[in-house]
Amino acid sequence: MSQFNLYAVLLGLFLSYSAFGQNGNFYGKVKYDSNEPAVATFIALKGNSITKETNSNINGSYTFKDIPYGEYTISFYSLNDQPKTVTITLDSKNKEVNVTLEVAALDEVLVRSKTVQQKIEEKGFAVNVIETKDAAIQSIQVNELLDQSAGVRVRQSGGLGSHAHYNLNGMTGNSVKVFIDGVPIRNFGPSFSLNSIPPSLIKRIEVYKGVVPPHLSDDAMGGAINVVLNGITKNELKASVSAGSFGTYRADVNGGFRNNKNGFTARGSAFVNYADNDYEVWGDQVAVALSAGTPDVYIRAKRFHDRYRSQGGKAEFGYTHVPWADKLLAGVLLSNMDQQIQTGATMEIVYGNRFTEQNTNMYSLDYAKEDIIKNLDVSAFASYSRLNRKTIDTIATQYSWLGHPTSYYNDPDVWATGAEAGNPTLQKDIDQTINTRTNVAYHLNDNNTVQLNHLLNTFTRDSDDPMLPAAENALREEREYLKSILTVSFENKAFDEKLRTSVFGKSYYMNRTSKLRTRSSNSSTATISIEENTISSNEFGFGGSISYSFSPKLTVFGSAEKAIRLPEANEVFGNVAANLNASINLKPEHSNNYNLGFTYDNLQFKKHTFGVTANGFIRDTDDLIMQLPTGSNEEFFANSNVGKIYTEGVDLTLNYNYNEALFFSANTSFFNARDYNVTYDVNGNPITPSYERLANTPYFTMNYNLKFNTKNLIQKGSTLSSYTNLLYVHEFFRGSSVLGGSGKTIIPSQVSFDAGFAYTFPKNKVSFSFDVKNILNNQLFDNYALQKPGRGFYGKLTFSIL
């Protein structure tokens, strides 16, 4: 179905809808018996299968708009006064209801309202919501928080700043999209990544497994991670500094200002990260030859060429919560990074001079307004970003794990040995990206909503390498990429919002063009040819979600989607800095995704509270794109379509707390992902497939987290939080007969144990934390046996300036 036809369908929905019956508005003011306005009073309206909630503003005023005529109850709750409920009939266009609250005779007034987390989880999607408030004072990265969530496995290639990708229920790589406030993170540049964003800048993290809500508007076939940043709308300034093992230093500051009279808002954040990453490595890839012809000797050695530095700042200026806009913010983001490169795709190749430098400038405009006209909500985001990347590799020297040169090459005609990773290079890439995201929601009534979501992404890359012969460099590589995704969805709430359903259709369009140089040999006299390649793709997918709340504690949910994932620009065009070769003939991924689960939460027995969430899933995937080592020494990566993969699995989360002081959580994830590639004999008859387990994919993980809070320790009003975390990853295949692996087929089982404490001083202005990570100093691996840091000690100081 073309995007034009989808627009026509949406237009038909608008034209065919007509309102039956009459609607009106409730409005009024809430005040105390002292005649002062009752600010921030929680107000709930019920009746005619409708439930609505709001809060009174600074003047005590409130409004409920577009309510069908009929009889309703309106309840008013204040922390300092007795609750009050009135029954009123709406029989005119505007009905004024003013109330006066009396001083409470009770010791406590209990106000119950659904949290943001509950409202997200009740929409039917398989989702984890991670709150970062407590973690913000720890010496912890966002990726470590994600690794503690059910069904999530963060795959990292080393220490701070190393490449990371995410596995959600067996789906991995770019099948899992990452967003910052609903905007694809690829637009922010590599130095503004989940590795570098401090938890203190984040409000919450939403992890969608499999089916993704339409408003995220991208081809997130395997799931999505949406990072919601703190929306500062008051005068505030916070900062933190931390230091730790392996030369690790981090600092961040964030703050905001808002003029309550005219709504002018300014907010910003900045961060600095530094790490030597000189941790110890050992094992069957860390060996040296004492002399020519002698067997390799396995040693323990420190990484010596793996420094990482990044800095970034983000600022926004505009207006928030004014009559003509909920927000209108112009933003600018500046970030840069330089990083030494220690190894190739595996640890068998050791570099001592290769490194990369990158910087990104991004400019954006963000607008949102509810009820821009009656029942119509609009939000739009547009950005332009420019990434400058340079890869430096000009010294033809080989290194051992002892950090000593082992050989030199000085023949200028031998290009393959002219640098550490092949040809000498000073390649400069300029990547320019334009991204727009538009969301339009029309509320047919309180229970039915139609949405239109559109994502447009364009990408161009220009390359220049002065190390190439002038004639060859003049034949510059050109790359262009366009992706457009249009989504139309319908949401319904029924049975007093106990039943929630959502259905959607998606149109995917992609066009990519590349001109790539190829060399006939590794000699400087080789002939050069240019290959032009243009590929277009037009796909259609659809899906939906459903949930039913049997009670406030028990919700059952399910979702399904025919999903498509278009290859990303970097997958197709490659990235010299990341040792990633081009794969210009990649095909889109296709997957049928299914989820079914339940949440049984807030089960209370005296001072004990329990909760459980379970989710079963199926992923039936064709042409899965995986990043695999390539070449005789597995020095580089390349992306490939690996055929048909069928996955079944389940993840389970248990939560417990005692008296809001002792907290325990445990989660387990298991899935069976099998490679169903079929080979054919000389007559074209299918041969029984091998059904091998998907390579380089951990399929069984367990995580346990224990936390204990102690109040008023040393000082009244203080809090001491102590915590431990245990992660177990079962052994998994590094490679297979289908996908390769140089004989190293098993990554052994791993146990990581962390512990620490955080002390928050009275008034919550200052806190200090100390963490010990990988206490047992075990070998930890993720991608193709690339070892991660051992035991490390980290301290962090967080303080509020305003």
JSON list of C-alpha atoms in Angstrom, two decimals, residues 524-629:
[
{"chain": "A", "resi": 524, "resn": "SER", "atom": "CA", "xyz": [49.93, 1.13, -6.26]},
{"chain": "A", "resi": 525, "resn": "THR", "atom": "CA", "xyz": [49.74, 0.46, -10.02]},
{"chain": "A", "resi": 526, "resn": "ALA", "atom": "CA", "xyz": [46.40, -1.30, -9.71]},
{"chain": "A", "resi": 527, "resn": "THR", "atom": "CA", "xyz": [43.48, -0.30, -11.89]},
{"chain": "A", "resi": 528, "resn": "ILE", "atom": "CA", "xyz": [40.57, 1.44, -10.21]},
{"chain": "A", "resi": 529, "resn": "SER", "atom": "CA", "xyz": [36.93, 0.87, -11.11]},
{"chain": "A", "resi": 530, "resn": "ILE", "atom": "CA", "xyz": [33.75, 2.58, -9.90]},
{"chain": "A", "resi": 531, "resn": "GLU", "atom": "CA", "xyz": [30.64, 0.55, -9.12]},
{"chain": "A", "resi": 532, "resn": "GLU", "atom": "CA", "xyz": [27.34, 2.41, -9.14]},
{"chain": "A", "resi": 533, "resn": "ASN", "atom": "CA", "xyz": [24.49, 0.86, -7.19]},
{"chain": "A", "resi": 534, "resn": "THR", "atom": "CA", "xyz": [20.92, 2.08, -6.68]},
{"chain": "A", "resi": 535, "resn": "ILE", "atom": "CA", "xyz": [18.36, 0.07, -4.71]},
{"chain": "A", "resi": 536, "resn": "SER", "atom": "CA", "xyz": [14.78, 0.98, -3.79]},
{"chain": "A", "resi": 537, "resn": "SER", "atom": "CA", "xyz": [12.35, -0.80, -1.51]},
{"chain": "A", "resi": 538, "resn": "ASN", "atom": "CA", "xyz": [8.64, -0.30, -0.82]},
{"chain": "A", "resi": 539, "resn": "GLU", "atom": "CA", "xyz": [7.12, -2.47, 1.93]},
{"chain": "A", "resi": 540, "resn": "PHE", "atom": "CA", "xyz": [3.94, -2.61, 4.02]},
{"chain": "A", "resi": 541, "resn": "GLY", "atom": "CA", "xyz": [3.50, -3.95, 7.56]},
{"chain": "A", "resi": 542, "resn": "PHE", "atom": "CA", "xyz": [0.79, -3.99, 10.18]},
{"chain": "A", "resi": 543, "resn": "GLY", "atom": "CA", "xyz": [0.19, -4.97, 13.79]},
{"chain": "A", "resi": 544, "resn": "GLY", "atom": "CA", "xyz": [-1.70, -4.35, 16.99]},
{"chain": "A", "resi": 545, "resn": "SER", "atom": "CA", "xyz": [-1.79, -4.67, 20.76]},
{"chain": "A", "resi": 546, "resn": "ILE", "atom": "CA", "xyz": [-4.44, -5.50, 23.35]},
{"chain": "A", "resi": 547, "resn": "SER", "atom": "CA", "xyz": [-4.59, -5.48, 27.15]},
{"chain": "A", "resi": 548, "resn": "TYR", "atom": "CA", "xyz": [-7.27, -6.16, 29.74]},
{"chain": "A", "resi": 549, "resn": "SER", "atom": "CA", "xyz": [-7.10, -5.16, 33.42]},
{"chain": "A", "resi": 550, "resn": "PHE", "atom": "CA", "xyz": [-9.08, -7.66, 35.47]},
{"chain": "A", "resi": 551, "resn": "SER", "atom": "CA", "xyz": [-8.25, -5.52, 38.50]},
{"chain": "A", "resi": 552, "resn": "PRO", "atom": "CA", "xyz": [-5.86, -2.70, 39.35]},
{"chain": "A", "resi": 553, "resn": "LYS", "atom": "CA", "xyz": [-3.33, -5.42, 40.16]},
{"chain": "A", "resi": 554, "resn": "LEU", "atom": "CA", "xyz": [-3.77, -7.91, 37.29]},
{"chain": "A", "resi": 555, "resn": "THR", "atom": "CA", "xyz": [-3.33, -7.02, 33.61]},
{"chain": "A", "resi": 556, "resn": "VAL", "atom": "CA", "xyz": [-3.02, -9.42, 30.66]},
{"chain": "A", "resi": 557, "resn": "PHE", "atom": "CA", "xyz": [-1.45, -8.13, 27.44]},
{"chain": "A", "resi": 558, "resn": "GLY", "atom": "CA", "xyz": [-0.63, -9.30, 23.94]},
{"chain": "A", "resi": 559, "resn": "SER", "atom": "CA", "xyz": [0.72, -7.87, 20.70]},
{"chain": "A", "resi": 560, "resn": "ALA", "atom": "CA", "xyz": [1.57, -8.99, 17.17]},
{"chain": "A", "resi": 561, "resn": "GLU", "atom": "CA", "xyz": [3.18, -7.37, 14.14]},
{"chain": "A", "resi": 562, "resn": "LYS", "atom": "CA", "xyz": [4.29, -8.09, 10.61]},
{"chain": "A", "resi": 563, "resn": "ALA", "atom": "CA", "xyz": [7.46, -6.04, 10.88]},
{"chain": "A", "resi": 564, "resn": "ILE", "atom": "CA", "xyz": [10.03, -4.80, 8.37]},
{"chain": "A", "resi": 565, "resn": "ARG", "atom": "CA", "xyz": [13.46, -3.36, 9.06]},
{"chain": "A", "resi": 566, "resn": "LEU", "atom": "CA", "xyz": [15.30, -1.42, 6.38]},
{"chain": "A", "resi": 567, "resn": "PRO", "atom": "CA", "xyz": [19.13, -1.62, 6.34]},
{"chain": "A", "resi": 568, "resn": "GLU", "atom": "CA", "xyz": [20.79, 1.39, 7.97]},
{"chain": "A", "resi": 569, "resn": "ALA", "atom": "CA", "xyz": [23.15, 3.69, 6.09]},
{"chain": "A", "resi": 570, "resn": "ASN", "atom": "CA", "xyz": [26.21, 2.55, 8.08]},
{"chain": "A", "resi": 571, "resn": "GLU", "atom": "CA", "xyz": [25.35, -1.12, 7.47]},
{"chain": "A", "resi": 572, "resn": "VAL", "atom": "CA", "xyz": [25.18, -0.55, 3.73]},
{"chain": "A", "resi": 573, "resn": "PHE", "atom": "CA", "xyz": [28.02, 1.95, 3.29]},
{"chain": "A", "resi": 574, "resn": "GLY", "atom": "CA", "xyz": [30.38, 0.75, 6.06]},
{"chain": "A", "resi": 575, "resn": "ASN", "atom": "CA", "xyz": [32.47, 2.72, 8.53]},
{"chain": "A", "resi": 576, "resn": "VAL", "atom": "CA", "xyz": [36.27, 2.78, 8.25]},
{"chain": "A", "resi": 577, "resn": "ALA", "atom": "CA", "xyz": [36.71, 3.94, 11.86]},
{"chain": "A", "resi": 578, "resn": "ALA", "atom": "CA", "xyz": [34.81, 0.89, 13.15]},
{"chain": "A", "resi": 579, "resn": "ASN", "atom": "CA", "xyz": [36.56, -1.62, 10.82]},
{"chain": "A", "resi": 580, "resn": "LEU", "atom": "CA", "xyz": [33.18, -2.14, 9.15]},
{"chain": "A", "resi": 581, "resn": "ASN", "atom": "CA", "xyz": [33.18, -2.99, 5.46]},
{"chain": "A", "resi": 582, "resn": "ALA", "atom": "CA", "xyz": [30.44, -1.91, 3.04]},
{"chain": "A", "resi": 583, "resn": "SER", "atom": "CA", "xyz": [27.61, -4.33, 2.25]},
{"chain": "A", "resi": 584, "resn": "ILE", "atom": "CA", "xyz": [25.78, -2.59, -0.58]},
{"chain": "A", "resi": 585, "resn": "ASN", "atom": "CA", "xyz": [23.47, -5.50, -1.44]},
{"chain": "A", "resi": 586, "resn": "LEU", "atom": "CA", "xyz": [21.83, -5.92, 1.97]},
{"chain": "A", "resi": 587, "resn": "LYS", "atom": "CA", "xyz": [18.13, -6.77, 1.85]},
{"chain": "A", "resi": 588, "resn": "PRO", "atom": "CA", "xyz": [15.46, -5.61, 4.35]},
{"chain": "A", "resi": 589, "resn": "GLU", "atom": "CA", "xyz": [14.66, -7.86, 7.29]},
{"chain": "A", "resi": 590, "resn": "HIS", "atom": "CA", "xyz": [11.14, -9.29, 7.72]},
{"chain": "A", "resi": 591, "resn": "SER", "atom": "CA", "xyz": [9.73, -10.72, 10.92]},
{"chain": "A", "resi": 592, "resn": "ASN", "atom": "CA", "xyz": [6.42, -11.88, 12.35]},
{"chain": "A", "resi": 593, "resn": "ASN", "atom": "CA", "xyz": [6.53, -10.96, 16.04]},
{"chain": "A", "resi": 594, "resn": "TYR", "atom": "CA", "xyz": [4.19, -12.16, 18.80]},
{"chain": "A", "resi": 595, "resn": "ASN", "atom": "CA", "xyz": [4.03, -11.38, 22.54]},
{"chain": "A", "resi": 596, "resn": "LEU", "atom": "CA", "xyz": [1.69, -12.66, 25.26]},
{"chain": "A", "resi": 597, "resn": "GLY", "atom": "CA", "xyz": [2.08, -11.95, 28.97]},
{"chain": "A", "resi": 598, "resn": "PHE", "atom": "CA", "xyz": [0.67, -10.67, 32.22]},
{"chain": "A", "resi": 599, "resn": "THR", "atom": "CA", "xyz": [1.52, -8.38, 35.13]},
{"chain": "A", "resi": 600, "resn": "TYR", "atom": "CA", "xyz": [0.34, -9.14, 38.69]},
{"chain": "A", "resi": 601, "resn": "ASP", "atom": "CA", "xyz": [1.61, -6.26, 40.78]},
{"chain": "A", "resi": 602, "resn": "ASN", "atom": "CA", "xyz": [1.28, -4.62, 44.20]},
{"chain": "A", "resi": 603, "resn": "LEU", "atom": "CA", "xyz": [0.26, -7.77, 46.09]},
{"chain": "A", "resi": 604, "resn": "GLN", "atom": "CA", "xyz": [0.39, -6.71, 49.74]},
{"chain": "A", "resi": 605, "resn": "PHE", "atom": "CA", "xyz": [0.57, -8.78, 52.91]},
{"chain": "A", "resi": 606, "resn": "LYS", "atom": "CA", "xyz": [1.17, -6.56, 55.94]},
{"chain": "A", "resi": 607, "resn": "LYS", "atom": "CA", "xyz": [4.56, -4.91, 55.22]},
{"chain": "A", "resi": 608, "resn": "HIS", "atom": "CA", "xyz": [5.40, -7.21, 52.30]},
{"chain": "A", "resi": 609, "resn": "THR", "atom": "CA", "xyz": [4.71, -6.27, 48.67]},
{"chain": "A", "resi": 610, "resn": "PHE", "atom": "CA", "xyz": [5.13, -8.62, 45.70]},
{"chain": "A", "resi": 611, "resn": "GLY", "atom": "CA", "xyz": [4.89, -8.35, 41.95]},
{"chain": "A", "resi": 612, "resn": "VAL", "atom": "CA", "xyz": [5.45, -10.61, 38.93]},
{"chain": "A", "resi": 613, "resn": "THR", "atom": "CA", "xyz": [5.57, -9.98, 35.17]},
{"chain": "A", "resi": 614, "resn": "ALA", "atom": "CA", "xyz": [5.90, -12.71, 32.54]},
{"chain": "A", "resi": 615, "resn": "ASN", "atom": "CA", "xyz": [6.11, -12.46, 28.76]},
{"chain": "A", "resi": 616, "resn": "GLY", "atom": "CA", "xyz": [6.27, -15.20, 26.15]},
{"chain": "A", "resi": 617, "resn": "PHE", "atom": "CA", "xyz": [7.37, -14.36, 22.62]},
{"chain": "A", "resi": 618, "resn": "ILE", "atom": "CA", "xyz": [7.92, -15.70, 19.11]},
{"chain": "A", "resi": 619, "resn": "ARG", "atom": "CA", "xyz": [10.08, -14.12, 16.40]},
{"chain": "A", "resi": 620, "resn": "ASP", "atom": "CA", "xyz": [9.85, -15.64, 12.91]},
{"chain": "A", "resi": 621, "resn": "THR", "atom": "CA", "xyz": [12.48, -13.74, 10.93]},
{"chain": "A", "resi": 622, "resn": "ASP", "atom": "CA", "xyz": [13.67, -13.82, 7.32]},
{"chain": "A", "resi": 623, "resn": "ASP", "atom": "CA", "xyz": [16.89, -12.21, 6.05]},
{"chain": "A", "resi": 624, "resn": "LEU", "atom": "CA", "xyz": [18.10, -11.27, 9.54]},
{"chain": "A", "resi": 625, "resn": "ILE", "atom": "CA", "xyz": [21.01, -8.82, 9.26]},
{"chain": "A", "resi": 626, "resn": "MET", "atom": "CA", "xyz": [24.00, -9.73, 11.46]},
{"chain": "A", "resi": 627, "resn": "GLN", "atom": "CA", "xyz": [27.42, -8.15, 11.82]},
{"chain": "A", "resi": 628, "resn": "LEU", "atom": "CA", "xyz": [30.06, -10.89, 11.42]},
{"chain": "A", "resi": 629, "resn": "PRO", "atom": "CA", "xyz": [33.87, -10.96, 11.44]}
]
